[in-house]
Coordinates of C-alpha atoms in Angstrom, one line a residue:
X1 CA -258.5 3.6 -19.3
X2 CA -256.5 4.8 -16.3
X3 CA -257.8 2.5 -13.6
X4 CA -256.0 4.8 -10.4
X5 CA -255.4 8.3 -9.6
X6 CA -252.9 8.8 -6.7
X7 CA -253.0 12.0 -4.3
X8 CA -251.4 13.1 -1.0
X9 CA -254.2 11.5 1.2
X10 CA -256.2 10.0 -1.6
X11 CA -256.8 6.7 -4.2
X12 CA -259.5 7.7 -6.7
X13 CA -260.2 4.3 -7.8
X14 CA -262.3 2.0 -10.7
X15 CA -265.3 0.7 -8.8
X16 CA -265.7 -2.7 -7.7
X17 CA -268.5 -4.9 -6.3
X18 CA -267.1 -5.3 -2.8
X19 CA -267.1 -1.1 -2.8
X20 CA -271.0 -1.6 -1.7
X21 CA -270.6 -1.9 2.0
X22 CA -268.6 1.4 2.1
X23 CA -270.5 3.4 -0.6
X24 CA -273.7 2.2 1.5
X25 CA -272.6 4.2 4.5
X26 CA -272.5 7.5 2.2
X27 CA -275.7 6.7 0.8
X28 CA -277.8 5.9 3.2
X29 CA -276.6 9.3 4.9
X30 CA -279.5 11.6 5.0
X31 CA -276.7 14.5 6.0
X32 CA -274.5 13.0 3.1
X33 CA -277.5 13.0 0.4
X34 CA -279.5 16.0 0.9
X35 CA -278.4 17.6 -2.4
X36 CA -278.0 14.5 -4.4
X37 CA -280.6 13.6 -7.2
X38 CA -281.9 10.8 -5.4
X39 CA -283.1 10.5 -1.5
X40 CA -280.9 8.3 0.5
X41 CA -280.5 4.9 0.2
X42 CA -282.8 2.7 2.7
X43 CA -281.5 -0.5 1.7
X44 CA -278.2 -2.6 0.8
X45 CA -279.4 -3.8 -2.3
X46 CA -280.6 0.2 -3.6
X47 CA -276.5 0.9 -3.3
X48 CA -275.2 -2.2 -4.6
X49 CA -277.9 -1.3 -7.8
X50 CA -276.4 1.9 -8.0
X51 CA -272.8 0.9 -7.6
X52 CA -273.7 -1.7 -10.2
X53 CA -274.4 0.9 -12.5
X54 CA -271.3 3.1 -12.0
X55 CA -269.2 0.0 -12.4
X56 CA -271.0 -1.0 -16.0
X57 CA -271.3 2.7 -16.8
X58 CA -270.2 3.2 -21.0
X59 CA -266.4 4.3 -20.7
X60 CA -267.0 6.7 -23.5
X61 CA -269.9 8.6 -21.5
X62 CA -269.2 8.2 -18.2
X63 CA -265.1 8.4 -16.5
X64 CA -265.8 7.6 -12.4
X65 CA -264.0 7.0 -9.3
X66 CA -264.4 6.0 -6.1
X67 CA -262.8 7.6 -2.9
X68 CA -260.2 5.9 -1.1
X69 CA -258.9 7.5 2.1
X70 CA -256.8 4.9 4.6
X71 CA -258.3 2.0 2.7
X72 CA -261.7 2.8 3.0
X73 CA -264.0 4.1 0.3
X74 CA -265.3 7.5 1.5
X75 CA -267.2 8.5 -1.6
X76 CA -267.4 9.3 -5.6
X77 CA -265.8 11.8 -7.6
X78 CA -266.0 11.7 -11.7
X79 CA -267.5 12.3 -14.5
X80 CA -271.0 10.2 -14.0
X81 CA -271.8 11.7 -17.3
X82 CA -269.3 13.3 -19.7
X83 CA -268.8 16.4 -19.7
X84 CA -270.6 17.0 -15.5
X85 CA -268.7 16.2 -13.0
X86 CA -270.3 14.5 -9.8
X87 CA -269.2 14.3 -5.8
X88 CA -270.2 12.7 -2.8
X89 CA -268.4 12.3 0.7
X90 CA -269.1 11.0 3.5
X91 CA -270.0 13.6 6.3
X92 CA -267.5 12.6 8.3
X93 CA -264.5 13.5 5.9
X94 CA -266.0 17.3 5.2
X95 CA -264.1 20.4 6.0
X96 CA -260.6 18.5 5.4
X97 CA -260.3 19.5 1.8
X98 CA -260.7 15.8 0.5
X99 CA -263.3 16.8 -2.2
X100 CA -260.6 19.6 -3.1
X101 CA -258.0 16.8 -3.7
X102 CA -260.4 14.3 -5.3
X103 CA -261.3 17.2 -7.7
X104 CA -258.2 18.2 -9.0
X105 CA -257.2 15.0 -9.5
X106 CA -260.3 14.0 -12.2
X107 CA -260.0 17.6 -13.8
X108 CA -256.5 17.3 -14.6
X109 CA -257.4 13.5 -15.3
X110 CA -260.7 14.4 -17.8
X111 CA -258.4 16.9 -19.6
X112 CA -255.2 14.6 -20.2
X113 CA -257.1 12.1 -21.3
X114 CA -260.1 13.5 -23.5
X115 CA -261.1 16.0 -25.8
X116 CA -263.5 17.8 -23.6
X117 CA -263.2 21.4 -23.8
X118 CA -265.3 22.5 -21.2
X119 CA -266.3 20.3 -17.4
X120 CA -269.6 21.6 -15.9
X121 CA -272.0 20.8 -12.8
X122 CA -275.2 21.2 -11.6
X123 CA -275.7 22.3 -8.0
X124 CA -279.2 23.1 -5.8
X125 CA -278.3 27.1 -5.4
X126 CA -278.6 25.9 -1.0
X127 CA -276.1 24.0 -1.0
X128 CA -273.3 26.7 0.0
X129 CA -270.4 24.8 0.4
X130 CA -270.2 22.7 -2.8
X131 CA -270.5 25.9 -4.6
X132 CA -267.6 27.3 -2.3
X133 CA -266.0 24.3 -3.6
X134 CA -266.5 24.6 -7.0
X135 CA -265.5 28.8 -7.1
X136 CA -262.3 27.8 -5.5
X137 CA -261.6 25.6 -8.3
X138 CA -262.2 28.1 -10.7
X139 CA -265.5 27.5 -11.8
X140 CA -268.0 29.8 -13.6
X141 CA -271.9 30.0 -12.6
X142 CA -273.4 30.0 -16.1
X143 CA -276.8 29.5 -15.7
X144 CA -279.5 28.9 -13.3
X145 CA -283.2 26.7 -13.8
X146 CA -286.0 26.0 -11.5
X147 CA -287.5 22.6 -10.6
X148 CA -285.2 20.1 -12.6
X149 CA -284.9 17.6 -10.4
X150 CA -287.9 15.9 -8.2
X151 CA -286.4 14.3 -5.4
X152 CA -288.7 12.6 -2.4
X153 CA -291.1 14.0 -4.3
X154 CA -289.8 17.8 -4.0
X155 CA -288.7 20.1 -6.7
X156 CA -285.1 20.9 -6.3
X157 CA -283.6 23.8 -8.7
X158 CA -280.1 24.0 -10.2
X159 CA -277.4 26.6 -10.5
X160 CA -275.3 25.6 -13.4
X161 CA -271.5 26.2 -13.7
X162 CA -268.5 25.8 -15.9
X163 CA -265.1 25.3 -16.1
X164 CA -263.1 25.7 -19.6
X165 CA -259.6 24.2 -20.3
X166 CA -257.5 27.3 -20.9
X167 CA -259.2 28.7 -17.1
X168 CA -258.1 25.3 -15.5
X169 CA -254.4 25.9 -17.7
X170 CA -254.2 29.5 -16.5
X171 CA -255.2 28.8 -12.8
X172 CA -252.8 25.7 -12.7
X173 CA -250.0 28.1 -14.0
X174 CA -247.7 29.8 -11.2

């Protein structure tokens, strides 16, 4: 299992216990977590639970990095479930295209290295810049759903969208 994936500005790393202080400061971030599946994180030990989860996470269901950026963790990009990909940032690093980079990276990672045909992600249909983000990469909306996910107690809805092998090829291609 590849344990690193290098970019310009970025480590995409395997996750490790003494990630939690880091990863805490993204998800205890209201700004950071108001489209994630979960509301944020109030306490220490609700990240390190999480993190604790990522870091046992079945290697055949799940492919997940953290962030690095100047030796600090800065957030998550993967595959928390084979084949949907999952992102977080802290709010600090938006608008610098760091989840651009981080993409990339596990796309062309997930398609070296497995037999999936097809990456795909759920997104709330407000949340405007992640699906800028995910059009610029080349992704395709392919479905949308209403109230599948409760968070805080709220229904959220999704827009669903895809990205196939031979696009990612084709868009990588000069």
């Amino acid at each position: 299992m590849t344990r690193e994936l290098v970019t310009a500005r970025l480590v995409l790393r395997r996750p490790k216990p003494g990630d939690v202080d880091d990863l805490h400061q993204v998800f205890s971030s209201p700004e950071a977590m108001r489209w994630w599946s979960t509301t944020p994180h109030e306490t220490m030990e609700k990240t390190a639970e999480w993190l604790d989860g990522m870091i046992a996470a079945d290697p055949e269901l799940s492919d997940d990095f953290v962030i690095e950026a100047q030796g600090r963790v800065i957030g998550k990009a993967g595959f928390w479930r084979l084949p949907e990909i999952g992102y977080i940032l802290h709010p600090d690093y938006w608008g610098q295209g760091l989840a651009t980079e981080a993409l990339t990276a596990v796309i062309d990672h997930i398609l070296a290295t497995r037999t999936v045909e097809r990456v795909t992600a759920d997104v709330d249909p407000d949340n405007a810049a992640s699906i800028r983000l995910l059009r610029r990469l080349g992704f395709e909306q392919t479905g949308a759903a209403s109230r599948t996910w409760r968070v805080g107690g709220v229904w959220m809805d999704s827009l669903y969208f895809g990205l196939d092998r031979d696009r990612w090829k084709s868009l990588k291609t000069p």
